[in-house]
Amino acid sequence: EKGGYDYFMLKEIAEQPKAVADTLLGRIDPSGSLTLDEVRISPSELREIDKVVIVACGTAFHAGLIAKYAIEHWTRIPCEVELASEFRYRDPILDGRSLVIAISQSGETMDTLMALRHAREQGSKVLAICNTNGSTIPRESDAVLYTHAGPEVAVASTKAFLTQLVACYLVALYLGQVRGTKWGDEIQAVIKDLSRISEEVERVLETMEPVRALARTLAAKNTVLFLGRHVGYPVALEGALKLKELAYMHAEGFAAGELKHGPIALIEEDVPVVVVVPSPRGRSVIHDKIVSNIQEIRARGARTIVIAEEGDETVVPYADHLIRIPATPTLLQPLVATVPLQVFACELATARGNEVDQPRNLAKSVTVE
Ligand code: F6R
């Protein structure tokens, strides 16, 4: 049932192009507009929303962090993202005009469930983004947008994460479409790019051998750091989480702009630092700032592992290892940038002799608070 792969995780990483395509299927009509019939919150209700609050745990929380950039950019609705376990106990400000989005692969995560129950008690509408049909979280929500990743068996989430991102983009674009936004043309263009993105994910998967080889050389390291900015920041957090879970290594993700506010003190000779570089097109200021960060850490001895768009030559002089990803619109980059980090963590864990599908101390679905 592992379909010829040694681990479910490898199989699930390989299934990502299909998972992404399946999650988009039937949701983009030929005219290029979105039809999310399942979202049974009416367009007039969606037009009344004055705040979006996303609650989730772990990897799903990282998807939520990325969703915030998309939602705020395309809809101009303020969006907060909070760990479900923190949300409920701080008496959050919610009312009938708040849309709460609960993201969960399993649909059974107790923290997320308790957060959504609290939101509904405050009169907020809850939209679930979930991978498991008929599970508790969608059953208790006002509406659900299912991700179509298929069953995810490995404890570490991979294909579910990519499909959560797709669902989040769909919700953001749909809110933009329903409410009208000055980004109408950009939304049209992004919908087109999104409909082709599974091919880009496939292309990334075809180039992963050097990433695996690199991971094997790092098996004896104690620490790996991850840096990103804008949507690359949650990608860095996700890369670090995968490595903690699977390789049991000290792995931390930082916002690159925070480096000089503390984390740069961690940089020493030969510490591997993975840097997610945004597209040089679009928000080029951020790109240039990251390139200076790479120079700074390299000058202090870091071994730089740079994930950058094809054709971005500015990073070449400062990259000890360069991992190429296809060019995508800035906000969609996490769909391609996360894949090498999954492969990296999986291979490092294997090289350290760890059980990839069943990491120690972890359960696939956390049904206690
Ligand atoms: C990470 C991982 C966990 C889950 C988290 C939420 O690889 O698997 O961090 O993402 O426990 O689980 P769901 O999405 O089922 O609510």
PDB file of N, CA and C in Angstrom, residues 261-340:
ATOM      1  N   HIS A 261      18.068  41.233  15.373  1.00  0.00           N
ATOM      2  CA  HIS A 261      17.475  41.478  16.686  1.00  0.00           C
ATOM      3  C   HIS A 261      17.725  40.308  17.636  1.00  0.00           C
ATOM      4  N   GLY A 262      18.594  39.423  17.258  1.00  0.00           N
ATOM      5  CA  GLY A 262      18.908  38.312  18.175  1.00  0.00           C
ATOM      6  C   GLY A 262      19.477  37.075  17.507  1.00  0.00           C
ATOM      7  N   PRO A 263      18.694  36.456  16.629  1.00  0.00           N
ATOM      8  CA  PRO A 263      19.119  35.149  16.116  1.00  0.00           C
ATOM      9  C   PRO A 263      20.495  35.111  15.453  1.00  0.00           C
ATOM     10  N   ILE A 264      20.986  36.233  14.971  1.00  0.00           N
ATOM     11  CA  ILE A 264      22.282  36.202  14.286  1.00  0.00           C
ATOM     12  C   ILE A 264      23.393  35.752  15.246  1.00  0.00           C
ATOM     13  N   ALA A 265      23.137  35.890  16.547  1.00  0.00           N
ATOM     14  CA  ALA A 265      24.112  35.414  17.527  1.00  0.00           C
ATOM     15  C   ALA A 265      24.307  33.895  17.457  1.00  0.00           C
ATOM     16  N   LEU A 266      23.334  33.203  16.875  1.00  0.00           N
ATOM     17  CA  LEU A 266      23.443  31.741  16.764  1.00  0.00           C
ATOM     18  C   LEU A 266      24.362  31.310  15.627  1.00  0.00           C
ATOM     19  N   ILE A 267      24.657  32.241  14.734  1.00  0.00           N
ATOM     20  CA  ILE A 267      25.432  31.861  13.547  1.00  0.00           C
ATOM     21  C   ILE A 267      26.883  31.627  13.928  1.00  0.00           C
ATOM     22  N   GLU A 268      27.363  30.433  13.633  1.00  0.00           N
ATOM     23  CA  GLU A 268      28.773  30.138  13.850  1.00  0.00           C
ATOM     24  C   GLU A 268      29.282  29.285  12.700  1.00  0.00           C
ATOM     25  N   GLU A 269      30.546  28.956  12.731  1.00  0.00           N
ATOM     26  CA  GLU A 269      31.195  28.261  11.635  1.00  0.00           C
ATOM     27  C   GLU A 269      30.420  27.004  11.226  1.00  0.00           C
ATOM     28  N   ASP A 270      30.060  26.950   9.990  1.00  0.00           N
ATOM     29  CA  ASP A 270      29.477  25.757   9.370  1.00  0.00           C
ATOM     30  C   ASP A 270      28.071  25.375   9.837  1.00  0.00           C
ATOM     31  N   VAL A 271      27.355  26.270  10.524  1.00  0.00           N
ATOM     32  CA  VAL A 271      25.969  25.937  10.871  1.00  0.00           C
ATOM     33  C   VAL A 271      25.116  26.069   9.598  1.00  0.00           C
ATOM     34  N   PRO A 272      24.365  25.022   9.263  1.00  0.00           N
ATOM     35  CA  PRO A 272      23.553  25.109   8.048  1.00  0.00           C
ATOM     36  C   PRO A 272      22.369  26.067   8.226  1.00  0.00           C
ATOM     37  N   VAL A 273      22.206  26.965   7.304  1.00  0.00           N
ATOM     38  CA  VAL A 273      21.057  27.883   7.334  1.00  0.00           C
ATOM     39  C   VAL A 273      20.342  27.810   5.984  1.00  0.00           C
ATOM     40  N   VAL A 274      19.093  27.406   6.033  1.00  0.00           N
ATOM     41  CA  VAL A 274      18.288  27.334   4.824  1.00  0.00           C
ATOM     42  C   VAL A 274      17.590  28.683   4.658  1.00  0.00           C
ATOM     43  N   VAL A 275      17.724  29.286   3.493  1.00  0.00           N
ATOM     44  CA  VAL A 275      17.103  30.589   3.271  1.00  0.00           C
ATOM     45  C   VAL A 275      16.120  30.498   2.103  1.00  0.00           C
ATOM     46  N   VAL A 276      14.890  30.888   2.369  1.00  0.00           N
ATOM     47  CA  VAL A 276      13.868  30.894   1.320  1.00  0.00           C
ATOM     48  C   VAL A 276      13.841  32.291   0.709  1.00  0.00           C
ATOM     49  N   VAL A 277      14.225  32.378  -0.549  1.00  0.00           N
ATOM     50  CA  VAL A 277      14.358  33.684  -1.204  1.00  0.00           C
ATOM     51  C   VAL A 277      13.104  33.992  -2.026  1.00  0.00           C
ATOM     52  N   PRO A 278      12.475  35.131  -1.760  1.00  0.00           N
ATOM     53  CA  PRO A 278      11.296  35.481  -2.560  1.00  0.00           C
ATOM     54  C   PRO A 278      11.674  35.813  -4.005  1.00  0.00           C
ATOM     55  N   SER A 279      10.674  35.860  -4.824  1.00  0.00           N
ATOM     56  CA  SER A 279      10.900  36.177  -6.222  1.00  0.00           C
ATOM     57  C   SER A 279      11.537  37.556  -6.374  1.00  0.00           C
ATOM     58  N   PRO A 280      12.515  37.696  -7.284  1.00  0.00           N
ATOM     59  CA  PRO A 280      13.080  39.024  -7.514  1.00  0.00           C
ATOM     60  C   PRO A 280      12.100  39.929  -8.258  1.00  0.00           C
ATOM     61  N   ARG A 281      11.088  39.323  -8.887  1.00  0.00           N
ATOM     62  CA  ARG A 281      10.048  40.142  -9.502  1.00  0.00           C
ATOM     63  C   ARG A 281       9.082  40.498  -8.390  1.00  0.00           C
ATOM     64  N   GLY A 282       8.064  41.279  -8.642  1.00  0.00           N
ATOM     65  CA  GLY A 282       7.105  41.585  -7.588  1.00  0.00           C
ATOM     66  C   GLY A 282       7.736  42.396  -6.487  1.00  0.00           C
ATOM     67  N   ARG A 283       7.734  41.809  -5.262  1.00  0.00           N
ATOM     68  CA  ARG A 283       8.239  42.586  -4.127  1.00  0.00           C
ATOM     69  C   ARG A 283       9.756  42.531  -4.061  1.00  0.00           C
ATOM     70  N   SER A 284      10.410  43.255  -4.955  1.00  0.00           N
ATOM     71  CA  SER A 284      11.855  43.107  -5.088  1.00  0.00           C
ATOM     72  C   SER A 284      12.633  43.684  -3.909  1.00  0.00           C
ATOM     73  N   VAL A 285      12.008  44.585  -3.142  1.00  0.00           N
ATOM     74  CA  VAL A 285      12.689  45.130  -1.962  1.00  0.00           C
ATOM     75  C   VAL A 285      12.988  43.994  -0.995  1.00  0.00           C
ATOM     76  N   ILE A 286      11.996  43.155  -0.791  1.00  0.00           N
ATOM     77  CA  ILE A 286      12.162  42.039   0.146  1.00  0.00           C
ATOM     78  C   ILE A 286      13.258  41.116  -0.362  1.00  0.00           C
ATOM     79  N   HIS A 287      13.243  40.885  -1.662  1.00  0.00           N
ATOM     80  CA  HIS A 287      14.260  40.016  -2.262  1.00  0.00           C
ATOM     81  C   HIS A 287      15.655  40.532  -1.952  1.00  0.00           C
ATOM     82  N   ASP A 288      15.860  41.826  -2.185  1.00  0.00           N
ATOM     83  CA  ASP A 288      17.202  42.386  -1.998  1.00  0.00           C
ATOM     84  C   ASP A 288      17.624  42.334  -0.540  1.00  0.00           C
ATOM     85  N   LYS A 289      16.648  42.515   0.355  1.00  0.00           N
ATOM     86  CA  LYS A 289      16.988  42.460   1.784  1.00  0.00           C
ATOM     87  C   LYS A 289      17.431  41.062   2.176  1.00  0.00           C
ATOM     88  N   ILE A 290      16.775  40.070   1.618  1.00  0.00           N
ATOM     89  CA  ILE A 290      17.154  38.682   1.953  1.00  0.00           C
ATOM     90  C   ILE A 290      18.552  38.375   1.421  1.00  0.00           C
ATOM     91  N   VAL A 291      18.829  38.881   0.243  1.00  0.00           N
ATOM     92  CA  VAL A 291      20.164  38.626  -0.316  1.00  0.00           C
ATOM     93  C   VAL A 291      21.224  39.230   0.623  1.00  0.00           C
ATOM     94  N   SER A 292      20.964  40.421   1.194  1.00  0.00           N
ATOM     95  CA  SER A 292      21.944  40.959   2.161  1.00  0.00           C
ATOM     96  C   SER A 292      22.019  40.084   3.408  1.00  0.00           C
ATOM     97  N   ASN A 293      20.875  39.543   3.838  1.00  0.00           N
ATOM     98  CA  ASN A 293      20.914  38.646   4.997  1.00  0.00           C
ATOM     99  C   ASN A 293      21.798  37.432   4.711  1.00  0.00           C
ATOM    100  N   ILE A 294      21.699  36.915   3.498  1.00  0.00           N
ATOM    101  CA  ILE A 294      22.516  35.736   3.164  1.00  0.00           C
ATOM    102  C   ILE A 294      23.996  36.115   3.244  1.00  0.00           C
ATOM    103  N   GLN A 295      24.326  37.296   2.721  1.00  0.00           N
ATOM    104  CA  GLN A 295      25.720  37.758   2.798  1.00  0.00           C
ATOM    105  C   GLN A 295      26.178  37.869   4.253  1.00  0.00           C
ATOM    106  N   GLU A 296      25.288  38.448   5.089  1.00  0.00           N
ATOM    107  CA  GLU A 296      25.645  38.656   6.505  1.00  0.00           C
ATOM    108  C   GLU A 296      25.945  37.344   7.225  1.00  0.00           C
ATOM    109  N   ILE A 297      25.082  36.365   7.016  1.00  0.00           N
ATOM    110  CA  ILE A 297      25.288  35.119   7.772  1.00  0.00           C
ATOM    111  C   ILE A 297      26.470  34.336   7.211  1.00  0.00           C
ATOM    112  N   ARG A 298      26.694  34.472   5.904  1.00  0.00           N
ATOM    113  CA  ARG A 298      27.799  33.741   5.299  1.00  0.00           C
ATOM    114  C   ARG A 298      29.126  34.336   5.775  1.00  0.00           C
ATOM    115  N   ALA A 299      29.136  35.663   5.910  1.00  0.00           N
ATOM    116  CA  ALA A 299      30.350  36.318   6.406  1.00  0.00           C
ATOM    117  C   ALA A 299      30.683  35.829   7.818  1.00  0.00           C
ATOM    118  N   ARG A 300      29.677  35.324   8.537  1.00  0.00           N
ATOM    119  CA  ARG A 300      29.912  34.829   9.894  1.00  0.00           C
ATOM    120  C   ARG A 300      30.065  33.314   9.933  1.00  0.00           C
ATOM    121  N   GLY A 301      30.225  32.728   8.782  1.00  0.00           N
ATOM    122  CA  GLY A 301      30.580  31.305   8.737  1.00  0.00           C
ATOM    123  C   GLY A 301      29.455  30.340   8.403  1.00  0.00           C
ATOM    124  N   ALA A 302      28.210  30.832   8.296  1.00  0.00           N
ATOM    125  CA  ALA A 302      27.093  29.917   8.029  1.00  0.00           C
ATOM    126  C   ALA A 302      27.295  29.171   6.714  1.00  0.00           C
ATOM    127  N   ARG A 303      26.822  27.932   6.676  1.00  0.00           N
ATOM    128  CA  ARG A 303      26.763  27.202   5.413  1.00  0.00           C
ATOM    129  C   ARG A 303      25.387  27.488   4.812  1.00  0.00           C
ATOM    130  N   THR A 304      25.330  28.242   3.738  1.00  0.00           N
ATOM    131  CA  THR A 304      24.042  28.719   3.238  1.00  0.00           C
ATOM    132  C   THR A 304      23.431  27.747   2.215  1.00  0.00           C
ATOM    133  N   ILE A 305      22.194  27.398   2.494  1.00  0.00           N
ATOM    134  CA  ILE A 305      21.425  26.532   1.599  1.00  0.00           C
ATOM    135  C   ILE A 305      20.285  27.412   1.081  1.00  0.00           C
ATOM    136  N   VAL A 306      20.385  27.811  -0.159  1.00  0.00           N
ATOM    137  CA  VAL A 306      19.512  28.866  -0.661  1.00  0.00           C
ATOM    138  C   VAL A 306      18.455  28.282  -1.602  1.00  0.00           C
ATOM    139  N   ILE A 307      17.206  28.569  -1.297  1.00  0.00           N
ATOM    140  CA  ILE A 307      16.109  28.157  -2.168  1.00  0.00           C
ATOM    141  C   ILE A 307      15.675  29.392  -2.947  1.00  0.00           C
ATOM    142  N   ALA A 308      15.907  29.387  -4.247  1.00  0.00           N
ATOM    143  CA  ALA A 308      15.621  30.593  -5.034  1.00  0.00           C
ATOM    144  C   ALA A 308      15.039  30.221  -6.390  1.00  0.00           C
ATOM    145  N   GLU A 309      14.304  31.191  -6.912  1.00  0.00           N
ATOM    146  CA  GLU A 309      13.660  31.032  -8.204  1.00  0.00           C
ATOM    147  C   GLU A 309      14.670  30.778  -9.330  1.00  0.00           C
ATOM    148  N   GLU A 310      14.281  29.968 -10.288  1.00  0.00           N
ATOM    149  CA  GLU A 310      15.083  29.791 -11.495  1.00  0.00           C
ATOM    150  C   GLU A 310      15.350  31.157 -12.110  1.00  0.00           C
ATOM    151  N   GLY A 311      16.576  31.384 -12.530  1.00  0.00           N
ATOM    152  CA  GLY A 311      16.893  32.648 -13.192  1.00  0.00           C
ATOM    153  C   GLY A 311      17.329  33.750 -12.239  1.00  0.00           C
ATOM    154  N   ASP A 312      17.193  33.517 -10.930  1.00  0.00           N
ATOM    155  CA  ASP A 312      17.641  34.533  -9.974  1.00  0.00           C
ATOM    156  C   ASP A 312      19.147  34.342  -9.759  1.00  0.00           C
ATOM    157  N   GLU A 313      19.931  35.167 -10.439  1.00  0.00           N
ATOM    158  CA  GLU A 313      21.388  34.983 -10.399  1.00  0.00           C
ATOM    159  C   GLU A 313      22.043  35.725  -9.235  1.00  0.00           C
ATOM    160  N   THR A 314      21.289  36.660  -8.614  1.00  0.00           N
ATOM    161  CA  THR A 314      21.915  37.484  -7.566  1.00  0.00           C
ATOM    162  C   THR A 314      22.365  36.658  -6.374  1.00  0.00           C
ATOM    163  N   VAL A 315      21.728  35.502  -6.145  1.00  0.00           N
ATOM    164  CA  VAL A 315      22.043  34.706  -4.958  1.00  0.00           C
ATOM    165  C   VAL A 315      23.257  33.801  -5.166  1.00  0.00           C
ATOM    166  N   VAL A 316      23.609  33.583  -6.425  1.00  0.00           N
ATOM    167  CA  VAL A 316      24.624  32.567  -6.743  1.00  0.00           C
ATOM    168  C   VAL A 316      25.942  32.746  -5.966  1.00  0.00           C
ATOM    169  N   PRO A 317      26.483  33.979  -5.882  1.00  0.00           N
ATOM    170  CA  PRO A 317      27.771  34.108  -5.193  1.00  0.00           C
ATOM    171  C   PRO A 317      27.736  33.757  -3.703  1.00  0.00           C
ATOM    172  N   TYR A 318      26.547  33.778  -3.104  1.00  0.00           N
ATOM    173  CA  TYR A 318      26.469  33.598  -1.653  1.00  0.00           C
ATOM    174  C   TYR A 318      25.865  32.257  -1.250  1.00  0.00           C
ATOM    175  N   ALA A 319      25.578  31.417  -2.209  1.00  0.00           N
ATOM    176  CA  ALA A 319      24.916  30.148  -1.904  1.00  0.00           C
ATOM    177  C   ALA A 319      25.946  29.017  -1.895  1.00  0.00           C
ATOM    178  N   ASP A 320      26.137  28.392  -0.729  1.00  0.00           N
ATOM    179  CA  ASP A 320      26.985  27.194  -0.706  1.00  0.00           C
ATOM    180  C   ASP A 320      26.255  26.047  -1.398  1.00  0.00           C
ATOM    181  N   HIS A 321      24.943  26.033  -1.246  1.00  0.00           N
ATOM    182  CA  HIS A 321      24.112  25.060  -1.957  1.00  0.00           C
ATOM    183  C   HIS A 321      22.912  25.828  -2.499  1.00  0.00           C
ATOM    184  N   LEU A 322      22.575  25.562  -3.737  1.00  0.00           N
ATOM    185  CA  LEU A 322      21.482  26.309  -4.352  1.00  0.00           C
ATOM    186  C   LEU A 322      20.393  25.337  -4.790  1.00  0.00           C
ATOM    187  N   ILE A 323      19.196  25.571  -4.316  1.00  0.00           N
ATOM    188  CA  ILE A 323      18.055  24.730  -4.702  1.00  0.00           C
ATOM    189  C   ILE A 323      17.124  25.609  -5.529  1.00  0.00           C
ATOM    190  N   ARG A 324      16.878  25.195  -6.760  1.00  0.00           N
ATOM    191  CA  ARG A 324      16.049  26.015  -7.647  1.00  0.00           C
ATOM    192  C   ARG A 324      14.581  25.621  -7.576  1.00  0.00           C
ATOM    193  N   ILE A 325      13.718  26.616  -7.595  1.00  0.00           N
ATOM    194  CA  ILE A 325      12.273  26.378  -7.699  1.00  0.00           C
ATOM    195  C   ILE A 325      11.732  27.214  -8.855  1.00  0.00           C
ATOM    196  N   PRO A 326      10.614  26.781  -9.452  1.00  0.00           N
ATOM    197  CA  PRO A 326      10.068  27.538 -10.579  1.00  0.00           C
ATOM    198  C   PRO A 326       9.558  28.911 -10.142  1.00  0.00           C
ATOM    199  N   ALA A 327       9.550  29.824 -11.088  1.00  0.00           N
ATOM    200  CA  ALA A 327       8.994  31.152 -10.832  1.00  0.00           C
ATOM    201  C   ALA A 327       7.485  31.021 -10.656  1.00  0.00           C
ATOM    202  N   THR A 328       6.964  31.675  -9.617  1.00  0.00           N
ATOM    203  CA  THR A 328       5.513  31.709  -9.373  1.00  0.00           C
ATOM    204  C   THR A 328       5.184  33.122  -8.900  1.00  0.00           C
ATOM    205  N   PRO A 329       3.903  33.512  -8.908  1.00  0.00           N
ATOM    206  CA  PRO A 329       3.555  34.769  -8.255  1.00  0.00           C
ATOM    207  C   PRO A 329       3.981  34.682  -6.781  1.00  0.00           C
ATOM    208  N   THR A 330       4.416  35.815  -6.242  1.00  0.00           N
ATOM    209  CA  THR A 330       4.953  35.862  -4.871  1.00  0.00           C
ATOM    210  C   THR A 330       4.119  35.064  -3.871  1.00  0.00           C
ATOM    211  N   LEU A 331       2.807  35.308  -3.871  1.00  0.00           N
ATOM    212  CA  LEU A 331       1.978  34.699  -2.830  1.00  0.00           C
ATOM    213  C   LEU A 331       1.854  33.183  -2.977  1.00  0.00           C
ATOM    214  N   LEU A 332       2.083  32.672  -4.190  1.00  0.00           N
ATOM    215  CA  LEU A 332       1.941  31.225  -4.404  1.00  0.00           C
ATOM    216  C   LEU A 332       3.248  30.467  -4.161  1.00  0.00           C
ATOM    217  N   GLN A 333       4.330  31.188  -3.943  1.00  0.00           N
ATOM    218  CA  GLN A 333       5.629  30.507  -3.838  1.00  0.00           C
ATOM    219  C   GLN A 333       5.679  29.385  -2.787  1.00  0.00           C
ATOM    220  N   PRO A 334       4.977  29.512  -1.659  1.00  0.00           N
ATOM    221  CA  PRO A 334       5.040  28.424  -0.679  1.00  0.00           C
ATOM    222  C   PRO A 334       4.676  27.049  -1.255  1.00  0.00           C
ATOM    223  N   LEU A 335       3.851  27.016  -2.271  1.00  0.00           N
ATOM    224  CA  LEU A 335       3.463  25.713  -2.860  1.00  0.00           C
ATOM    225  C   LEU A 335       4.656  24.995  -3.471  1.00  0.00           C
ATOM    226  N   VAL A 336       5.618  25.743  -3.978  1.00  0.00           N
ATOM    227  CA  VAL A 336       6.806  25.082  -4.546  1.00  0.00           C
ATOM    228  C   VAL A 336       7.993  25.110  -3.572  1.00  0.00           C
ATOM    229  N   ALA A 337       8.063  26.125  -2.707  1.00  0.00           N
ATOM    230  CA  ALA A 337       9.233  26.261  -1.833  1.00  0.00           C
ATOM    231  C   ALA A 337       9.227  25.264  -0.670  1.00  0.00           C
ATOM    232  N   THR A 338       8.035  24.784  -0.292  1.00  0.00           N
ATOM    233  CA  THR A 338       7.953  23.855   0.838  1.00  0.00           C
ATOM    234  C   THR A 338       8.442  22.460   0.465  1.00  0.00           C
ATOM    235  N   VAL A 339       8.256  22.091  -0.793  1.00  0.00           N
ATOM    236  CA  VAL A 339       8.544  20.714  -1.218  1.00  0.00           C
ATOM    237  C   VAL A 339      10.003  20.306  -0.933  1.00  0.00           C
ATOM    238  N   PRO A 340      10.998  21.124  -1.311  1.00  0.00           N
ATOM    239  CA  PRO A 340      12.379  20.715  -0.998  1.00  0.00           C
ATOM    240  C   PRO A 340      12.611  20.552   0.505  1.00  0.00           C
TER     241      PRO A 340
END
